[in-house]
């Protein structure tokens, strides 16, 4: 039973992050393209292939030039 704590490796892991049920799951998929979150700002704790905890860091939308 190893516990692995790590950031997401990219947008392809957003479903892994969302596998931990939360009311704001619907927002996560649009956040990277809106500039509010980046995959490396989304962390998961995984034990036996299952997400047991998660943390998300965000910011205001960053304006593009």
GROMACS .gro file of N, CA, C and O in nm:
model
  260
    1UNK      N    1   0.083  -0.119   0.000
    1UNK     CA    2   0.000   0.000   0.000
    1UNK      C    3   0.088   0.125   0.000
    1UNK      O    4   0.115   0.183   0.104
    2UNK      N    5   0.129   0.165  -0.115
    2UNK     CA    6   0.211   0.285  -0.127
    2UNK      C    7   0.122   0.404  -0.158
    2UNK      O    8   0.034   0.396  -0.243
    3UNK      N    9   0.148   0.513  -0.092
    3UNK     CA   10   0.076   0.637  -0.118
    3UNK      C   11   0.167   0.725  -0.202
    3UNK      O   12   0.279   0.756  -0.163
    4UNK      N   13   0.118   0.764  -0.319
    4UNK     CA   14   0.193   0.851  -0.409
    4UNK      C   15   0.125   0.988  -0.410
    4UNK      O   16   0.005   0.998  -0.435
    5UNK      N   17   0.199   1.093  -0.382
    5UNK     CA   18   0.147   1.229  -0.386
    5UNK      C   19   0.223   1.303  -0.495
    5UNK      O   20   0.346   1.310  -0.490
    6UNK      N   21   0.149   1.354  -0.593
    6UNK     CA   22   0.215   1.416  -0.708
    6UNK      C   23   0.122   1.510  -0.782
    6UNK      O   24   0.000   1.502  -0.770
    7UNK      N   25   0.180   1.599  -0.865
    7UNK     CA   26   0.096   1.684  -0.950
    7UNK      C   27   0.053   1.605  -1.073
    7UNK      O   28   0.112   1.502  -1.107
    8UNK      N   29  -0.049   1.653  -1.140
    8UNK     CA   30  -0.090   1.592  -1.266
    8UNK      C   31   0.022   1.613  -1.368
    8UNK      O   32   0.094   1.713  -1.364
    9UNK      N   33   0.034   1.519  -1.459
    9UNK     CA   34   0.140   1.528  -1.561
    9UNK      C   35   0.094   1.606  -1.683
    9UNK      O   36   0.176   1.643  -1.766
   10UNK      N   37  -0.035   1.632  -1.695
   10UNK     CA   38  -0.086   1.708  -1.809
   10UNK      C   39  -0.237   1.702  -1.813
   10UNK      O   40  -0.302   1.638  -1.729
   11UNK      N   41  -0.297   1.767  -1.915
   11UNK     CA   42  -0.443   1.771  -1.925
   11UNK      C   43  -0.507   1.633  -1.937
   11UNK      O   44  -0.622   1.615  -1.900
   12UNK      N   45  -0.432   1.535  -1.984
   12UNK     CA   46  -0.486   1.400  -1.997
   12UNK      C   47  -0.520   1.334  -1.864
   12UNK      O   48  -0.587   1.231  -1.861
   13UNK      N   49  -0.475   1.392  -1.754
   13UNK     CA   50  -0.504   1.335  -1.623
   13UNK      C   51  -0.615   1.408  -1.549
   13UNK      O   52  -0.639   1.381  -1.432
   14UNK      N   53  -0.685   1.498  -1.615
   14UNK     CA   54  -0.795   1.569  -1.549
   14UNK      C   55  -0.904   1.473  -1.501
   14UNK      O   56  -0.965   1.493  -1.397
   15UNK      N   57  -0.928   1.365  -1.576
   15UNK     CA   58  -1.028   1.266  -1.532
   15UNK      C   59  -0.984   1.197  -1.403
   15UNK      O   60  -1.066   1.164  -1.319
   16UNK      N   61  -0.853   1.174  -1.389
   16UNK     CA   62  -0.802   1.117  -1.264
   16UNK      C   63  -0.832   1.211  -1.149
   16UNK      O   64  -0.881   1.169  -1.044
   17UNK      N   65  -0.806   1.338  -1.168
   17UNK     CA   66  -0.834   1.439  -1.064
   17UNK      C   67  -0.983   1.440  -1.030
   17UNK      O   68  -1.021   1.446  -0.914
   18UNK      N   69  -1.067   1.432  -1.132
   18UNK     CA   70  -1.213   1.434  -1.111
   18UNK      C   71  -1.268   1.304  -1.055
   18UNK      O   72  -1.385   1.298  -1.017
   19UNK      N   73  -1.188   1.198  -1.051
   19UNK     CA   74  -1.238   1.071  -0.996
   19UNK      C   75  -1.264   1.082  -0.847
   19UNK      O   76  -1.334   0.999  -0.789
   20UNK      N   77  -1.210   1.186  -0.784
   20UNK     CA   78  -1.242   1.216  -0.643
   20UNK      C   79  -1.363   1.309  -0.647
   20UNK      O   80  -1.354   1.422  -0.692
   21UNK      N   81  -1.476   1.259  -0.604
   21UNK     CA   82  -1.602   1.332  -0.616
   21UNK      C   83  -1.600   1.465  -0.541
   21UNK      O   84  -1.560   1.471  -0.425
   22UNK      N   85  -1.638   1.571  -0.612
   22UNK     CA   86  -1.644   1.704  -0.552
   22UNK      C   87  -1.742   1.788  -0.632
   22UNK      O   88  -1.757   1.772  -0.754
   23UNK      N   89  -1.807   1.881  -0.567
   23UNK     CA   90  -1.908   1.965  -0.631
   23UNK      C   91  -1.851   2.051  -0.743
   23UNK      O   92  -1.923   2.088  -0.836
   24UNK      N   93  -1.723   2.084  -0.739
   24UNK     CA   94  -1.663   2.171  -0.841
   24UNK      C   95  -1.595   2.095  -0.955
   24UNK      O   96  -1.525   2.156  -1.036
   25UNK      N   97  -1.614   1.965  -0.964
   25UNK     CA   98  -1.549   1.886  -1.069
   25UNK      C   99  -1.579   1.940  -1.209
   25UNK      O  100  -1.493   1.937  -1.296
   26UNK      N  101  -1.698   1.991  -1.232
   26UNK     CA  102  -1.736   2.039  -1.365
   26UNK      C  103  -1.650   2.157  -1.410
   26UNK      O  104  -1.629   2.178  -1.528
   27UNK      N  105  -1.597   2.234  -1.316
   27UNK     CA  106  -1.518   2.352  -1.350
   27UNK      C  107  -1.375   2.319  -1.391
   27UNK      O  108  -1.313   2.394  -1.467
   28UNK      N  109  -1.322   2.210  -1.342
   28UNK     CA  110  -1.180   2.179  -1.359
   28UNK      C  111  -1.140   2.168  -1.506
   28UNK      O  112  -1.036   2.218  -1.547
   29UNK      N  113  -1.222   2.103  -1.590
   29UNK     CA  114  -1.183   2.080  -1.729
   29UNK      C  115  -1.169   2.210  -1.808
   29UNK      O  116  -1.087   2.218  -1.899
   30UNK      N  117  -1.243   2.313  -1.775
   30UNK     CA  118  -1.231   2.440  -1.847
   30UNK      C  119  -1.126   2.534  -1.790
   30UNK      O  120  -1.085   2.630  -1.856
   31UNK      N  121  -1.079   2.506  -1.670
   31UNK     CA  122  -0.985   2.597  -1.604
   31UNK      C  123  -0.849   2.610  -1.675
   31UNK      O  124  -0.799   2.721  -1.688
   32UNK      N  125  -0.786   2.502  -1.723
   32UNK     CA  126  -0.656   2.520  -1.789
   32UNK      C  127  -0.665   2.609  -1.914
   32UNK      O  128  -0.582   2.698  -1.931
   33UNK      N  129  -0.765   2.591  -1.995
   33UNK     CA  130  -0.776   2.674  -2.117
   33UNK      C  131  -0.812   2.818  -2.083
   33UNK      O  132  -0.780   2.910  -2.158
   34UNK      N  133  -0.877   2.840  -1.969
   34UNK     CA  134  -0.913   2.976  -1.927
   34UNK      C  135  -0.797   3.043  -1.852
   34UNK      O  136  -0.806   3.162  -1.821
   35UNK      N  137  -0.691   2.969  -1.821
   35UNK     CA  138  -0.576   3.026  -1.752
   35UNK      C  139  -0.591   3.035  -1.601
   35UNK      O  140  -0.509   3.098  -1.534
   36UNK      N  141  -0.696   2.973  -1.546
   36UNK     CA  142  -0.715   2.979  -1.400
   36UNK      C  143  -0.634   2.873  -1.326
   36UNK      O  144  -0.599   2.891  -1.211
   37UNK      N  145  -0.610   2.761  -1.390
   37UNK     CA  146  -0.531   2.653  -1.329
   37UNK      C  147  -0.447   2.588  -1.437
   37UNK      O  148  -0.481   2.589  -1.553
   38UNK      N  149  -0.337   2.529  -1.395
   38UNK     CA  150  -0.250   2.452  -1.483
   38UNK      C  151  -0.241   2.312  -1.426
   38UNK      O  152  -0.248   2.295  -1.304
   39UNK      N  153  -0.227   2.209  -1.511
   39UNK     CA  154  -0.223   2.072  -1.457
   39UNK      C  155  -0.121   2.054  -1.344
   39UNK      O  156  -0.147   1.984  -1.247
   40UNK      N  157  -0.006   2.121  -1.354
   40UNK     CA  158   0.094   2.104  -1.249
   40UNK      C  159   0.054   2.171  -1.117
   40UNK      O  160   0.119   2.151  -1.014
   41UNK      N  161  -0.056   2.246  -1.119
   41UNK     CA  162  -0.110   2.305  -0.996
   41UNK      C  163  -0.215   2.214  -0.932
   41UNK      O  164  -0.270   2.247  -0.827
   42UNK      N  165  -0.246   2.103  -0.998
   42UNK     CA  166  -0.346   2.008  -0.948
   42UNK      C  167  -0.272   1.885  -0.896
   42UNK      O  168  -0.201   1.818  -0.971
   43UNK      N  169  -0.287   1.854  -0.769
   43UNK     CA  170  -0.216   1.745  -0.705
   43UNK      C  171  -0.313   1.636  -0.661
   43UNK      O  172  -0.426   1.664  -0.622
   44UNK      N  173  -0.266   1.512  -0.667
   44UNK     CA  174  -0.346   1.398  -0.623
   44UNK      C  175  -0.263   1.311  -0.528
   44UNK      O  176  -0.141   1.306  -0.538
   45UNK      N  177  -0.333   1.247  -0.438
   45UNK     CA  178  -0.275   1.143  -0.354
   45UNK      C  179  -0.340   1.013  -0.401
   45UNK      O  180  -0.463   1.000  -0.396
   46UNK      N  181  -0.259   0.920  -0.450
   46UNK     CA  182  -0.310   0.795  -0.509
   46UNK      C  183  -0.259   0.676  -0.429
   46UNK      O  184  -0.139   0.662  -0.406
   47UNK      N  185  -0.352   0.591  -0.388
   47UNK     CA  186  -0.318   0.466  -0.319
   47UNK      C  187  -0.391   0.353  -0.390
   47UNK      O  188  -0.512   0.360  -0.409
   48UNK      N  189  -0.316   0.254  -0.431
   48UNK     CA  190  -0.373   0.137  -0.500
   48UNK      C  191  -0.456   0.178  -0.621
   48UNK      O  192  -0.563   0.125  -0.645
   49UNK      N  193  -0.408   0.278  -0.696
   49UNK     CA  194  -0.476   0.322  -0.818
   49UNK      C  195  -0.598   0.410  -0.796
   49UNK      O  196  -0.667   0.445  -0.891
   50UNK      N  197  -0.627   0.444  -0.671
   50UNK     CA  198  -0.745   0.525  -0.639
   50UNK      C  199  -0.704   0.656  -0.575
   50UNK      O  200  -0.618   0.659  -0.487
   51UNK      N  201  -0.765   0.766  -0.621
   51UNK     CA  202  -0.737   0.897  -0.562
   51UNK      C  203  -0.802   0.903  -0.424
   51UNK      O  204  -0.923   0.883  -0.409
   52UNK      N  205  -0.720   0.927  -0.324
   52UNK     CA  206  -0.770   0.933  -0.186
   52UNK      C  207  -0.779   1.077  -0.135
   52UNK      O  208  -0.845   1.103  -0.036
   53UNK      N  209  -0.711   1.169  -0.203
   53UNK     CA  210  -0.716   1.311  -0.169
   53UNK      C  211  -0.667   1.391  -0.289
   53UNK      O  212  -0.601   1.337  -0.378
   54UNK      N  213  -0.701   1.519  -0.290
   54UNK     CA  214  -0.652   1.605  -0.398
   54UNK      C  215  -0.644   1.748  -0.348
   54UNK      O  216  -0.707   1.784  -0.249
   55UNK      N  217  -0.564   1.826  -0.418
   55UNK     CA  218  -0.550   1.968  -0.386
   55UNK      C  219  -0.537   2.044  -0.518
   55UNK      O  220  -0.476   1.996  -0.612
   56UNK      N  221  -0.598   2.162  -0.522
   56UNK     CA  222  -0.592   2.244  -0.643
   56UNK      C  223  -0.553   2.386  -0.604
   56UNK      O  224  -0.605   2.442  -0.508
   57UNK      N  225  -0.461   2.440  -0.680
   57UNK     CA  226  -0.420   2.578  -0.662
   57UNK      C  227  -0.461   2.653  -0.788
   57UNK      O  228  -0.453   2.600  -0.897
   58UNK      N  229  -0.506   2.774  -0.773
   58UNK     CA  230  -0.552   2.849  -0.889
   58UNK      C  231  -0.514   2.996  -0.878
   58UNK      O  232  -0.452   3.039  -0.782
   59UNK      N  233  -0.552   3.068  -0.981
   59UNK     CA  234  -0.526   3.211  -0.983
   59UNK      C  235  -0.637   3.279  -1.062
   59UNK      O  236  -0.722   3.213  -1.123
   60UNK      N  237  -0.635   3.408  -1.062
   60UNK     CA  238  -0.728   3.480  -1.149
   60UNK      C  239  -0.694   3.450  -1.294
   60UNK      O  240  -0.581   3.414  -1.325
   61UNK      N  241  -0.788   3.467  -1.381
   61UNK     CA  242  -0.763   3.446  -1.523
   61UNK      C  243  -0.653   3.541  -1.569
   61UNK      O  244  -0.657   3.661  -1.540
   62UNK      N  245  -0.556   3.486  -1.638
   62UNK     CA  246  -0.445   3.567  -1.686
   62UNK      C  247  -0.479   3.622  -1.825
   62UNK      O  248  -0.512   3.544  -1.914
   63UNK      N  249  -0.472   3.751  -1.844
   63UNK     CA  250  -0.503   3.805  -1.976
   63UNK      C  251  -0.400   3.763  -2.079
   63UNK      O  252  -0.282   3.749  -2.047
   64UNK      N  253  -0.446   3.738  -2.200
   64UNK     CA  254  -0.355   3.706  -2.309
   64UNK      C  255  -0.333   3.829  -2.394
   64UNK      O  256  -0.418   3.918  -2.400
   65UNK      N  257  -0.220   3.838  -2.458
   65UNK     CA  258  -0.190   3.958  -2.537
   65UNK      C  259  -0.255   3.956  -2.673
   65UNK      O  260  -0.305   3.868  -2.723
   0.00000   0.00000   0.00000
